[in-house]
Tab-separated table of C-alpha atoms and ligand atoms in Angstrom:
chain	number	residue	atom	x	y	z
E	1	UNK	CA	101.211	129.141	145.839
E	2	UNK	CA	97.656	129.802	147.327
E	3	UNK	CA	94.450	129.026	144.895
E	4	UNK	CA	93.214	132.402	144.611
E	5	UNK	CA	97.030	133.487	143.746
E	6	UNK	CA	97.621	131.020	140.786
E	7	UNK	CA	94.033	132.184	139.779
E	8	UNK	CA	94.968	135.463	140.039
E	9	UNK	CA	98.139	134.800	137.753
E	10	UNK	CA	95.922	132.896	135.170
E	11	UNK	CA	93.468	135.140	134.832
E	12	UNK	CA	94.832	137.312	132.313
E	13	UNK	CA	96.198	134.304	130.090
E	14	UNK	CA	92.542	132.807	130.443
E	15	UNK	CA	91.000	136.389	129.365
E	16	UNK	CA	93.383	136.502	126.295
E	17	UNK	CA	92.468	132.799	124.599
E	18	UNK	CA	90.635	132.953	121.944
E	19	UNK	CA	87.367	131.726	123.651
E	20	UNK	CA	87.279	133.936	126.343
E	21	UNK	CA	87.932	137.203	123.601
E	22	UNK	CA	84.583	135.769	121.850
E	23	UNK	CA	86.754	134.978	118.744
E	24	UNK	CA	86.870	132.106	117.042
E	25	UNK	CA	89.342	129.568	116.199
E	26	UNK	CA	89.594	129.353	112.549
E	27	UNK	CA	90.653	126.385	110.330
E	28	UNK	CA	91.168	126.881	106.323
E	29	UNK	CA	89.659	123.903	104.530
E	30	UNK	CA	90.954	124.469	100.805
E	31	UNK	CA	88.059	122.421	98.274
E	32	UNK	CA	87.144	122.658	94.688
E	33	UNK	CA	84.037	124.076	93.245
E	34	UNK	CA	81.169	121.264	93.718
E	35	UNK	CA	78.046	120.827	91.819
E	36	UNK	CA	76.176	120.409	94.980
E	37	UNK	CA	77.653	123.176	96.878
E	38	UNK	CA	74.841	122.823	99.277
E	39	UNK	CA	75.835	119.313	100.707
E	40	UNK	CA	79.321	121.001	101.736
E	41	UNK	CA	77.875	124.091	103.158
E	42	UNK	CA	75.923	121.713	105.512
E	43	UNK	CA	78.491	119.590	106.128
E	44	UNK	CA	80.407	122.574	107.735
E	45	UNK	CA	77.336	124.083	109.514
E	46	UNK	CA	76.669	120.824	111.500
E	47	UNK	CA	80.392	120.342	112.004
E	48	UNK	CA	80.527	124.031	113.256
E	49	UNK	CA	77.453	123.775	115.332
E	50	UNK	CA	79.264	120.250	116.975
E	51	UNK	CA	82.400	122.326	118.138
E	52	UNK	CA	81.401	125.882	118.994
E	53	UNK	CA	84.424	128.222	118.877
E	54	UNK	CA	85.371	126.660	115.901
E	55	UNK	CA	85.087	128.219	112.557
E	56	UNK	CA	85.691	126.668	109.678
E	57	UNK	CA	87.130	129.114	106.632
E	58	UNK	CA	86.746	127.528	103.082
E	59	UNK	CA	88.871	128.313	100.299
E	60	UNK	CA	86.978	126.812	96.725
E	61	UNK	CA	89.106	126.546	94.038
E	62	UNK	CA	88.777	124.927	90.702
E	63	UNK	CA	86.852	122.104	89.559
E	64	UNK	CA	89.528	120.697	87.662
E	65	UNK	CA	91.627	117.764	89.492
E	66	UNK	CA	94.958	119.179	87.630
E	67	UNK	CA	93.862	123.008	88.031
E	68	UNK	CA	93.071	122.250	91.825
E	69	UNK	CA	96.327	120.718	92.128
E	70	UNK	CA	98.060	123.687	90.790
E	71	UNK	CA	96.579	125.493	93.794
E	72	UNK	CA	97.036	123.012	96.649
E	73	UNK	CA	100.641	122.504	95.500
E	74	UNK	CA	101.507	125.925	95.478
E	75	UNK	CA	100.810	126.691	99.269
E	76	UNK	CA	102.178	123.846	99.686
E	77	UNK	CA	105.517	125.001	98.221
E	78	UNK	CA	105.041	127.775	100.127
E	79	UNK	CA	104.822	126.367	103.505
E	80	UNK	CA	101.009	128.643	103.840
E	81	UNK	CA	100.455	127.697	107.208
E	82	UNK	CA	97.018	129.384	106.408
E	83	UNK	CA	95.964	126.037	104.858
E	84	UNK	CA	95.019	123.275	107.347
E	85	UNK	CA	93.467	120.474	105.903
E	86	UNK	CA	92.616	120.078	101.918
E	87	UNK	CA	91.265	117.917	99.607
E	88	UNK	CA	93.881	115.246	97.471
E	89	UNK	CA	92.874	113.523	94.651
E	90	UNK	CA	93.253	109.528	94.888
E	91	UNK	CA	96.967	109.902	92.594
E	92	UNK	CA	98.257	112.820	94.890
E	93	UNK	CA	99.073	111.295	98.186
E	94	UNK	CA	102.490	109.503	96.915
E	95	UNK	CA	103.474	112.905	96.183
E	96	UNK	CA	102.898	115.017	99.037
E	97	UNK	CA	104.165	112.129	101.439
E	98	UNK	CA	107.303	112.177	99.369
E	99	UNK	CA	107.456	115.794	99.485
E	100	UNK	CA	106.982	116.214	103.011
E	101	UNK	CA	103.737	118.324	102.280
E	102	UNK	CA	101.174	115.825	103.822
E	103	UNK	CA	101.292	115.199	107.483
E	104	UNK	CA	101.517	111.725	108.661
E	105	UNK	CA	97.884	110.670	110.363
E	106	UNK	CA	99.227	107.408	111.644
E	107	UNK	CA	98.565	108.530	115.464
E	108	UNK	CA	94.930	109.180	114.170
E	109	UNK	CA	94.101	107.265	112.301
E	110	UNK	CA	94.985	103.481	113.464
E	111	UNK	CA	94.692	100.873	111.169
E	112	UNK	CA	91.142	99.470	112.905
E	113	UNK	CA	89.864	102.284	112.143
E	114	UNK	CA	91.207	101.776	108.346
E	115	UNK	CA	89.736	98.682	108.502
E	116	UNK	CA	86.409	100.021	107.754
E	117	UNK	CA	87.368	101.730	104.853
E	118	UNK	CA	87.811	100.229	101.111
E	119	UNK	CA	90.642	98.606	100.806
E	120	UNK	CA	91.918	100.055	97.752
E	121	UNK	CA	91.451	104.092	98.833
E	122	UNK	CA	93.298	103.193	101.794
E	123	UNK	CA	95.990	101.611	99.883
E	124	UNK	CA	96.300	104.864	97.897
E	125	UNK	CA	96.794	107.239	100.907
E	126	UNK	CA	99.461	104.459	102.255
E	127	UNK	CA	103.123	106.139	101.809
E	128	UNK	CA	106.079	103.897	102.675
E	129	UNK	CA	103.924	102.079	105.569
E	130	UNK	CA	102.318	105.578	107.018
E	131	UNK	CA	99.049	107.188	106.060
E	132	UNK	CA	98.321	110.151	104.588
E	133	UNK	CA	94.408	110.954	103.733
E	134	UNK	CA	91.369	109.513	104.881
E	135	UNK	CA	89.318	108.798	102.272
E	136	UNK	CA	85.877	110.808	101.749
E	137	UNK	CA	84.233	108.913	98.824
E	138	UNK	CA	85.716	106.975	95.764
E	139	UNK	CA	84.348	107.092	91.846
E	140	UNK	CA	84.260	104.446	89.653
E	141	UNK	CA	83.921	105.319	85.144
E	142	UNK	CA	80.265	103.532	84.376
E	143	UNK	CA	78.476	104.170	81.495
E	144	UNK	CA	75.113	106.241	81.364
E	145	UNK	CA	72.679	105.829	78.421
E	146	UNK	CA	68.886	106.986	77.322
E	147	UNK	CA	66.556	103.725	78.270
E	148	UNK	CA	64.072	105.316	76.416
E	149	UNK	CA	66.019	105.849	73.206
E	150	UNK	CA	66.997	102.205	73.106
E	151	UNK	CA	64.248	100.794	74.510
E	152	UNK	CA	62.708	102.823	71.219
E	153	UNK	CA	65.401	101.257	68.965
E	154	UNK	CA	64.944	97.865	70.309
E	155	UNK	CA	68.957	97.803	72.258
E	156	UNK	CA	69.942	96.885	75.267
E	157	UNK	CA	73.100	98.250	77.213
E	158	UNK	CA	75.894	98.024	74.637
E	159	UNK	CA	78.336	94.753	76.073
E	160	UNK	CA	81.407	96.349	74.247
E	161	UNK	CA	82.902	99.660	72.607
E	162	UNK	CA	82.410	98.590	69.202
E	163	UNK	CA	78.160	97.922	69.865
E	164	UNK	CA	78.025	100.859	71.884
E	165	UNK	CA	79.318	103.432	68.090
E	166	UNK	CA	76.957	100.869	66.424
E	167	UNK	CA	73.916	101.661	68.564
E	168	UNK	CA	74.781	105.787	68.788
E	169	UNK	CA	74.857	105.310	64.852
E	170	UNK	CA	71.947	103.606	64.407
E	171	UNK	CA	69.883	105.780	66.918
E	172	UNK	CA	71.018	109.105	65.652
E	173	UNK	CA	69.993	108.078	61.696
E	174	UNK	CA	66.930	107.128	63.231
E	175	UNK	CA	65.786	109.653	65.625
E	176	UNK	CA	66.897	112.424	62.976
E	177	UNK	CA	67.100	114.827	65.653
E	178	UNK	CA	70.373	117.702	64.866
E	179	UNK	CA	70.495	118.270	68.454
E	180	UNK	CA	71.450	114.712	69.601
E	181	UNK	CA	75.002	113.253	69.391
E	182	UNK	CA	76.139	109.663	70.052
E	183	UNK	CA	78.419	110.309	73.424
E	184	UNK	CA	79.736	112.810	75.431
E	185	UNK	CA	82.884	111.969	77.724
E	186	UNK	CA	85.898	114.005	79.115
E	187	UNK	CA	88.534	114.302	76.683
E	188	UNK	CA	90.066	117.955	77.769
E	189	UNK	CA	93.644	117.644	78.268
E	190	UNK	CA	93.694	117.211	82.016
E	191	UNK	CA	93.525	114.557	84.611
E	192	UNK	CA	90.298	113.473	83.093
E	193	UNK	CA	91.546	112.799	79.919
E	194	UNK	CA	93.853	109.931	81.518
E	195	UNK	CA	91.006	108.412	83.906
E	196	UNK	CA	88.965	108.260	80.349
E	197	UNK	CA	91.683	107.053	77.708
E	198	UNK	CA	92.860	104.612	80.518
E	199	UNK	CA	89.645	102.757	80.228
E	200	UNK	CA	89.966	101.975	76.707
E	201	UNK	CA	94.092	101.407	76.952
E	202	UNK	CA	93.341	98.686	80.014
E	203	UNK	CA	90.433	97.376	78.454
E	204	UNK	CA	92.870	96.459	75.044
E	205	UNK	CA	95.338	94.646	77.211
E	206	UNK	CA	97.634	97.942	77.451
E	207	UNK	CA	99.249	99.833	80.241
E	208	UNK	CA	99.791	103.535	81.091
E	209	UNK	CA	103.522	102.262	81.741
E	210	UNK	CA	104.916	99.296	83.190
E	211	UNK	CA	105.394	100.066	86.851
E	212	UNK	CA	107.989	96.864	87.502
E	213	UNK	CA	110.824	97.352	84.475
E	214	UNK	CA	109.917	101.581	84.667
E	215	UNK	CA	109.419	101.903	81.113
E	216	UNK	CA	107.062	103.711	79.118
E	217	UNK	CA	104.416	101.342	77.491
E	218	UNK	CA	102.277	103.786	75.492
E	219	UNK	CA	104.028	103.078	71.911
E	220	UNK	CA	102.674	99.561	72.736
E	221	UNK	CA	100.371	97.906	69.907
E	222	UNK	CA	97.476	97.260	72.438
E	223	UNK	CA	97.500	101.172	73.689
E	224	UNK	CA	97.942	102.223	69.840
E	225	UNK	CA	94.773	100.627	69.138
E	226	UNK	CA	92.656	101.774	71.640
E	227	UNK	CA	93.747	105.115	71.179
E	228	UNK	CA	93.021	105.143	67.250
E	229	UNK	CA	89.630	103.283	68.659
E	230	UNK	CA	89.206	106.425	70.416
E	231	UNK	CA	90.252	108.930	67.914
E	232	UNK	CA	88.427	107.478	64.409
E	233	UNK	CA	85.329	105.950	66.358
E	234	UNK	CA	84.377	107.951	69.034
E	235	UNK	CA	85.501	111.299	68.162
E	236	UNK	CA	85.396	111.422	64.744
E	237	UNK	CA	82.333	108.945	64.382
E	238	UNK	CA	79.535	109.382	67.070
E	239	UNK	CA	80.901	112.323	69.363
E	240	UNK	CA	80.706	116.241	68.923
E	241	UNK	CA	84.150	117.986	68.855
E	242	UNK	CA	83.087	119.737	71.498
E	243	UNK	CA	84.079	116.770	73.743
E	244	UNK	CA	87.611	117.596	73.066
E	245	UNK	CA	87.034	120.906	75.346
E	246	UNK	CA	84.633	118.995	78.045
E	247	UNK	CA	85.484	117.601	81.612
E	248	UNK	CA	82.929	116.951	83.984
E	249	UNK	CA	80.441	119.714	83.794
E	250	UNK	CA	80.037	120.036	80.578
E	251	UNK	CA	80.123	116.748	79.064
E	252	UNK	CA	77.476	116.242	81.908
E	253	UNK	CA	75.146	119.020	80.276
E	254	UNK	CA	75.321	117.857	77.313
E	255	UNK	CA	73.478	114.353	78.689
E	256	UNK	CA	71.462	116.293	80.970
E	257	UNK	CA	70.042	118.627	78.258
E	258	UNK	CA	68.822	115.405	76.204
E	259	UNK	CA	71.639	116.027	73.414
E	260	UNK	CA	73.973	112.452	74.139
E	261	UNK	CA	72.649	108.886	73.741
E	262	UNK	CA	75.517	107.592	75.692
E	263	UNK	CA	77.735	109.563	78.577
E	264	UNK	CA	81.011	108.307	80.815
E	265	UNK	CA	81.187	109.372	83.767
E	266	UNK	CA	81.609	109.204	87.846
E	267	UNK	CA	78.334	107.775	90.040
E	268	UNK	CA	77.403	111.740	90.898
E	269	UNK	CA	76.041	112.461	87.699
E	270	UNK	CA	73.118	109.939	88.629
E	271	UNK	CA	71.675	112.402	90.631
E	272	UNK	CA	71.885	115.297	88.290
E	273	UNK	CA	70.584	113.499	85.161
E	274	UNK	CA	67.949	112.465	87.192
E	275	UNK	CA	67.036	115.822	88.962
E	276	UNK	CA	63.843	117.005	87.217
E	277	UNK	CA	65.960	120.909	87.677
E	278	UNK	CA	68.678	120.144	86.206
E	279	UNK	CA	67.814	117.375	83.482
E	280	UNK	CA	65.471	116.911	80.844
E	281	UNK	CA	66.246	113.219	80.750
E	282	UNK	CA	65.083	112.565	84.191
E	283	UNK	CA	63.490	109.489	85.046
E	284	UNK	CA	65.295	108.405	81.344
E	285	UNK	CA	68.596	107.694	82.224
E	286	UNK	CA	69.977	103.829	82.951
E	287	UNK	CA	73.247	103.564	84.492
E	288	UNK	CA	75.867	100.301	84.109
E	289	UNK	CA	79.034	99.009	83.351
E	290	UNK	CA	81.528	100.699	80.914
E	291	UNK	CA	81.494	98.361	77.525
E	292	UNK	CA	84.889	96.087	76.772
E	293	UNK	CA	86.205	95.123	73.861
E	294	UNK	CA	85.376	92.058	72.159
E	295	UNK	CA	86.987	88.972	74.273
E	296	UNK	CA	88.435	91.672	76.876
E	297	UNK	CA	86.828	92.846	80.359
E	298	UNK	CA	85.399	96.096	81.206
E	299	UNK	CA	87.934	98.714	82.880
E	300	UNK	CA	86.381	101.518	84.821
E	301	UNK	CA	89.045	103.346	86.308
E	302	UNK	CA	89.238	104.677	90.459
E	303	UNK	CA	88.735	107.672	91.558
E	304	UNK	CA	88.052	109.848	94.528
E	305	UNK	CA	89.086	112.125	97.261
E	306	UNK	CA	90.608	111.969	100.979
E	307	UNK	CA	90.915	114.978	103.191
E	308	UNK	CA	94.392	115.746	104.261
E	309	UNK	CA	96.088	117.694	106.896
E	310	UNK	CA	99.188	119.808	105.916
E	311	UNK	CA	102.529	119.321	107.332
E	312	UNK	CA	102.889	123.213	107.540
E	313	UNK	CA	99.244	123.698	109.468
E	314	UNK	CA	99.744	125.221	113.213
E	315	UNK	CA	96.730	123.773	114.271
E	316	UNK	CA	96.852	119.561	113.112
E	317	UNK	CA	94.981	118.447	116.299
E	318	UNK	CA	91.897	121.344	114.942
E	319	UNK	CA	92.181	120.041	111.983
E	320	UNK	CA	92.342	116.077	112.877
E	321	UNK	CA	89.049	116.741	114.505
E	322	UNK	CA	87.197	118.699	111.209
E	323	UNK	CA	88.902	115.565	109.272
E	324	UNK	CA	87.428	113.077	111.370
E	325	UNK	CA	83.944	114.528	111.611
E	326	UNK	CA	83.539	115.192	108.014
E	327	UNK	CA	84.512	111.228	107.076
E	328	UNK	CA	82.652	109.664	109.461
E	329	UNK	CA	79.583	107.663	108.291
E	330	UNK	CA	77.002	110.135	109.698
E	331	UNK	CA	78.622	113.054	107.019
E	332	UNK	CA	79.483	110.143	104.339
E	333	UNK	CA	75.833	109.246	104.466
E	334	UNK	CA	74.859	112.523	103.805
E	335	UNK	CA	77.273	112.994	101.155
E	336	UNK	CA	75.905	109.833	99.326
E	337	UNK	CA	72.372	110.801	100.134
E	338	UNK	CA	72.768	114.377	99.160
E	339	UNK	CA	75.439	114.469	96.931
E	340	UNK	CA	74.916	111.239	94.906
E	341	UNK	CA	78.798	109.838	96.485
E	342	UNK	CA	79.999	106.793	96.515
E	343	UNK	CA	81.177	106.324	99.972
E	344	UNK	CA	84.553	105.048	100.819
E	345	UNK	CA	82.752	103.230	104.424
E	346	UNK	CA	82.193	99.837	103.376
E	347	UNK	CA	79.247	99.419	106.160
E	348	UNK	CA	77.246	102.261	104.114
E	349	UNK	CA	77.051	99.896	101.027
E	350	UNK	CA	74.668	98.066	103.480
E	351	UNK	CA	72.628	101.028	104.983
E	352	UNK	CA	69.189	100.755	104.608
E	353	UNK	CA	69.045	104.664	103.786
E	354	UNK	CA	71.009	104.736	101.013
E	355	UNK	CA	70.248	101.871	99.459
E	356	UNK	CA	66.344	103.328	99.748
E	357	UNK	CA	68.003	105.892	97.828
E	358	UNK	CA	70.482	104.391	95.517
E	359	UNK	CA	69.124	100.614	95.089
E	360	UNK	CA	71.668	100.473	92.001
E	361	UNK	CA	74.921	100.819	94.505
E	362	UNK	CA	73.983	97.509	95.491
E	363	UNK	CA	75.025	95.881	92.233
E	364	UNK	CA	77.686	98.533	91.453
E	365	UNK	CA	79.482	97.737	94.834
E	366	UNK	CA	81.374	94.821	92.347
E	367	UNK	CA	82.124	97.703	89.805
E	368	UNK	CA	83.145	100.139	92.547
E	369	UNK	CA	85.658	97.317	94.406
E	370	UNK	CA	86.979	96.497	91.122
E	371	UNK	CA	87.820	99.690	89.768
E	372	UNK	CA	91.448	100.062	88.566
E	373	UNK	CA	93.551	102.926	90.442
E	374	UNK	CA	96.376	105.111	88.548
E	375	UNK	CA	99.425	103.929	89.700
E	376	UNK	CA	100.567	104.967	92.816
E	377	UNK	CA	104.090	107.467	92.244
E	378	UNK	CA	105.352	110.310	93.486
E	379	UNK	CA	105.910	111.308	90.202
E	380	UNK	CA	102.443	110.343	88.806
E	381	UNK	CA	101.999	114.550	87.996
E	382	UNK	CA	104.746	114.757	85.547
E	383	UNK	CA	104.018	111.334	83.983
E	384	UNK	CA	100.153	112.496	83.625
E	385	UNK	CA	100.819	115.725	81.880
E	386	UNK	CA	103.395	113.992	79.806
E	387	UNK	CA	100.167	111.396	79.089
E	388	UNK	CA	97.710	114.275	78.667
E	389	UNK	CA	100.030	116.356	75.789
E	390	UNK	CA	100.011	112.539	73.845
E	391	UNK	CA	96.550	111.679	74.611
E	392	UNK	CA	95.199	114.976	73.424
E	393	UNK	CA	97.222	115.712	70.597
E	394	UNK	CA	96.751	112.298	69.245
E	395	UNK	CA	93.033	112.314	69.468
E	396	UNK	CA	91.939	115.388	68.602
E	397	UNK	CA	93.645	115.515	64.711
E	398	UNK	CA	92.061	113.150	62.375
E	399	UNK	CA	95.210	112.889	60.580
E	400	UNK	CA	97.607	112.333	64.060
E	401	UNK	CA	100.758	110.204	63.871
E	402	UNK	CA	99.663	108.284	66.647
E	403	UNK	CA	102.837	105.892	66.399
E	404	UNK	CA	105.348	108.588	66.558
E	405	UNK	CA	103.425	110.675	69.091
E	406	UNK	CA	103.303	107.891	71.604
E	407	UNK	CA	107.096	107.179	70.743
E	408	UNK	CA	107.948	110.375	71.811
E	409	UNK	CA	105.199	110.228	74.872
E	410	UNK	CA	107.149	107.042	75.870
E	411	UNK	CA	110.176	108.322	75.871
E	412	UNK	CA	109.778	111.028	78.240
E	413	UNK	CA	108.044	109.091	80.514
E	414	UNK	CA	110.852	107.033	80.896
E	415	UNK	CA	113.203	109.860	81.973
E	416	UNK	CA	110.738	110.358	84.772
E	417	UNK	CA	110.395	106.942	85.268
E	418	UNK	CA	114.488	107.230	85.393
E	419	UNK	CA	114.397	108.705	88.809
E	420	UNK	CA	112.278	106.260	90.137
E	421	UNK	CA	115.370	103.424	89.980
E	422	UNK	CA	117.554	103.253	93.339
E	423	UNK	CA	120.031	105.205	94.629
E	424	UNK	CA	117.695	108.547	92.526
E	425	UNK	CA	114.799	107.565	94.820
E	426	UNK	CA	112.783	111.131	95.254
V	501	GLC	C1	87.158	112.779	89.683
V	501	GLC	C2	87.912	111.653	90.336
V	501	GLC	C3	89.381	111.943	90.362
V	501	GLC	C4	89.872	112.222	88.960
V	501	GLC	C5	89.089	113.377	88.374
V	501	GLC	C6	89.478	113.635	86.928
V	501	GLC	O1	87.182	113.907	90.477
V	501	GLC	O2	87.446	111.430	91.635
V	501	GLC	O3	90.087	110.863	90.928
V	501	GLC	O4	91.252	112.473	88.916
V	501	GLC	O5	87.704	113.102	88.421
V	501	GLC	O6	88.709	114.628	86.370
């Protein structure tokens, strides 16, 4: 066949692709609702302006981890193959490996380039020897506090759970101030609920369940304790009731509007308690370790998201190529820079940038390595919200059979924990 002929035959094929019609070639990136929505809308522009032709469609849903989930799952059930590449929480990938939801980035993503990453984020997306996500950034629980309120009182940064309801007392008779409570945390039933309670249960010696013998461990002395720590000393002794109803956001506000000597939460809210904006306690805010318990060691628990590619997306090679662009270091700098991230690149705990920026991740980099992940299931959704109903409804009544609800809370879990044995593997 002659040039000019085959050119001739092409032609109309070349005419009809989407470059040549002017359209676009769209990929559906499915994220939650940020509080620095700006950071992501750049992210996107520079990606978009790096590949022209490509236009990337974003689909925000919920804040919430569990709410978000809800949404992400459901496409997933229903092989949308509108949805190309989404955000996972660190507990998720198990599941949608398991589930066939998540497609396998081993051809991708080889494991030198894992290499660079944290170890334990990468450990999280690994699924039977393949991976799933590619981490964006991780979270770590640390403890926020008022440096000039102590400072005032004569404390330093409480060691231990127990100093840290004596200081909040001791502050709030002092300062005699209606407005201010002793510490704001996330104690909603959802996800957030178990990355805060788990803290305390580690930090007592406990477990969320014992992940050899696959038996529920909440009715355990050691997660008893912590729990009633949680229930008779923090909410019903230095913390508004309000907490009960808080995740992020709002437990956040509550610090940021000067109303909480102490605050739990991930390394973002750095950047808004410090924001002159958004904070009236800028410039007043110290950040550090979460307390222990007397004679135990402090547990901050791991968190953070990966970017994912579904299985059911008609366009994984697109969508390989937004993943990869939006967790390399140049957009994981900008996400720590801008958006007060932790990144999941180990070389950007050494970048002279960010560390201009955030001297304190220097020091944290221990907390942040060390932070305890969930464990890894493919049933870690139904054990949460199992965790969540016990955790909630045994903290929020003063009067709460806490034996008997975690009794109950530990039996359920282990018919989940049932399937896990051989021969019922999911
Ligand atoms: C943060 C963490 C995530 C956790 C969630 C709970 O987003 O990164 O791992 O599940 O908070 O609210």
């Amino acid at each position: 066949m002659s040039l000019s002929l085959s050119i001739a035959l092409l032609l109309p094929v070349l005419l009809l692709s989407p470059l040549f019609l002017g359209a676009e070639t769209q990929i559906r990136f499915v994220t939650w609702k940020s509080q620095f929505p700006k950071v992501w809308d750049q992210a996107i522009a520079d990606f978009e302006a790096a590949n022209p032709g490509i236009k990337v469609t974003r689909e925000i849903g919920p804040h919430s981890s569990t709410d978000f989930h809800d949404l992400v799952t459901q496409k997933l059930k229903n092989r949308d193959p509108e949805m190309d590449v989404f955000f996972m929480d660190v507990i998720w990938p198990a599941e949608f490996a398991a589930a066939g939801w998540a497609l396998p980035l081993d051809r991708y993503f080889p494991p030198a380039e894992r290499g660079k990453f944290l170890v334990a984020p990468i450990l999280a997306n690994t699924y039977r020897g393949q991976i799933y996500g590619v981490p964006l950034f991780i979270d770590a629980g640390m403890l926020y506090y008022r440096k000039d309120l102590l400072a005032q009182y004569g404390f330093s940064p409480p060691r231990t759970w127990p100093e840290l309801v004596a200081q909040a007392k001791a502050v709030l008779a002092k300062a005699n101030d209606p407005q201010l409570t002793g510490f704001s945390g996330q104690f909603k039933q959802y996800e957030g609920l178990i990355c805060n309670m788990m803290e305390y249960v580690l930090g007592n010696g406990g477990a969320l369940w014992d992940a050899d013998a696959l038996k529920g461990t909440l009715h355990r002395p050691e997660v008893v304790e912590a729990v009633r720590f949680v229930r008779d000393r923090i909410i019903g002794e230095i913390s508004p009731r309000g907490v009960l109803a808080y995740q992020e956001p709002e437990s956040l506000a509550l610090f940021a509007q000067g109303r909480a000597v102490f605050h739990r939460n991930w390394p973002y809210a750095w950047e808004i308690a410090n924001d002159p904006e958004r904070s009236r306690v800028a410039g007043k805010v110290g950040m550090t370790v979460l307390p222990a318990f007397p004679g135990g060691k402090s547990v901050s628990t791991l968190g953070g998201w990966q970017l994912g590619i579904s299985r059911f997306s008609r366009k994984p090679d697109l969508a390989w190529r937004f993943v990869s662009f939006m967790s390399s270091p140049r957009m994981q700098k900008q996400i720590a820079l801008y958006g007060g991230r932790a990144p999941a690149l180990r070389a950007l705990y050494r970048d002279a940038d960010i560390l201009k920026k955030r001297p304190e991740f220097e020091t944290q980099f221990d907390t942040f390595v060390n932070a305890v992940p969930r464990p890894r299931t493919p049933v870690y959704v139904p054990l949460s919200n199992i965790m969540q109903r016990f955790f909630s409804s045994a903290i929020a009544l003063r009067d709460s059979n806490i034996e008997s609800l975690a009794r109950s809370a530990s039996r359920d879990m282990d018919r989940v924990l049932d399937l896990l044995r051989e021969g019922t593997r999911p």
